[in-house]
Amino acid sequence: VAKTPDRIFKVILVGDSNVGKSSAIQRFCFNTFSDDRRPTLDITFQMKTIVTAQGVTSLQIWDSAGQERFRSVPRLYFRKADGVMLLYDVTNETSLKNVRSWISNIKESAGNNAVIMLLGNKVDKQRTVTWEEGHAVALQCKAVFLEISAKSGENVPQAFEALTRILKEREEGDMGIPPSTGTPLGETIEVTSNNRTERFDVARL
């Protein structure tokens, strides 16, 4: 019997074209991967329910086009966004350089209320961007940081689950309820996957 979610969070994935936004959603929602590199030309969303010790939460996950000419289109969809996942490609330095432009776009469109998670995708390939470089940008932009692989699935569910956890903690804090997971904003969380520990930071909002 499907459980009724006690909360629905709106999460949007943005970033340059071909960084793997659609692939990350496909991996998380359906645990599949496709090498089809045709760009997404429309904005679509999927629903995914997560059951944790905190309760039942549904994510409304929006996919957006990444081409520069479409960059103004998602502004409408940033409204009422609880979380934004900003992806870059660890094999493409330009996609990391463009992160700051995306951050400006996010803050103009979503304000300062949305939790931003910076995700370095394609760690299954030969990288040109180091973990340290991505982490430094995340710190400057006050974003949560994690590296993933939509192709292998590494850290993909952990990223969505961590974002959900942060959103629920922040909401509980706003309501005056003691956080149920005990991870205050501003501290570091460790995620272990495939015998490797990834560190990522929860920015103070």
Short mmCIF file of N, CA and C in Angstrom, two decimals, residues 134-143:
data_model
loop_
_atom_site.label_atom_id
_atom_site.label_comp_id
_atom_site.label_asym_id
_atom_site.label_seq_id
_atom_site.Cartn_x
_atom_site.Cartn_y
_atom_site.Cartn_z
N GLY A 134 35.95 21.76 -7.23
CA GLY A 134 34.49 21.82 -7.10
C GLY A 134 34.07 22.23 -5.71
N HIS A 135 34.75 21.68 -4.71
CA HIS A 135 34.43 21.99 -3.32
C HIS A 135 34.67 23.46 -3.02
N ALA A 136 35.74 24.02 -3.56
CA ALA A 136 36.05 25.44 -3.34
C ALA A 136 34.95 26.34 -3.90
N VAL A 137 34.46 26.00 -5.09
CA VAL A 137 33.38 26.79 -5.69
C VAL A 137 32.11 26.67 -4.84
N ALA A 138 31.83 25.47 -4.35
CA ALA A 138 30.64 25.26 -3.52
C ALA A 138 30.72 26.11 -2.25
N LEU A 139 31.89 26.17 -1.63
CA LEU A 139 32.06 26.97 -0.42
C LEU A 139 31.83 28.45 -0.72
N GLN A 140 32.37 28.91 -1.84
CA GLN A 140 32.21 30.32 -2.22
C GLN A 140 30.74 30.66 -2.47
N CYS A 141 30.02 29.69 -3.02
CA CYS A 141 28.61 29.91 -3.38
C CYS A 141 27.65 29.49 -2.27
N LYS A 142 28.21 29.03 -1.14
CA LYS A 142 27.41 28.55 -0.01
C LYS A 142 26.44 27.46 -0.43
N ALA A 143 26.97 26.47 -1.11
CA ALA A 143 26.16 25.35 -1.59
C ALA A 143 26.63 24.04 -0.97
#
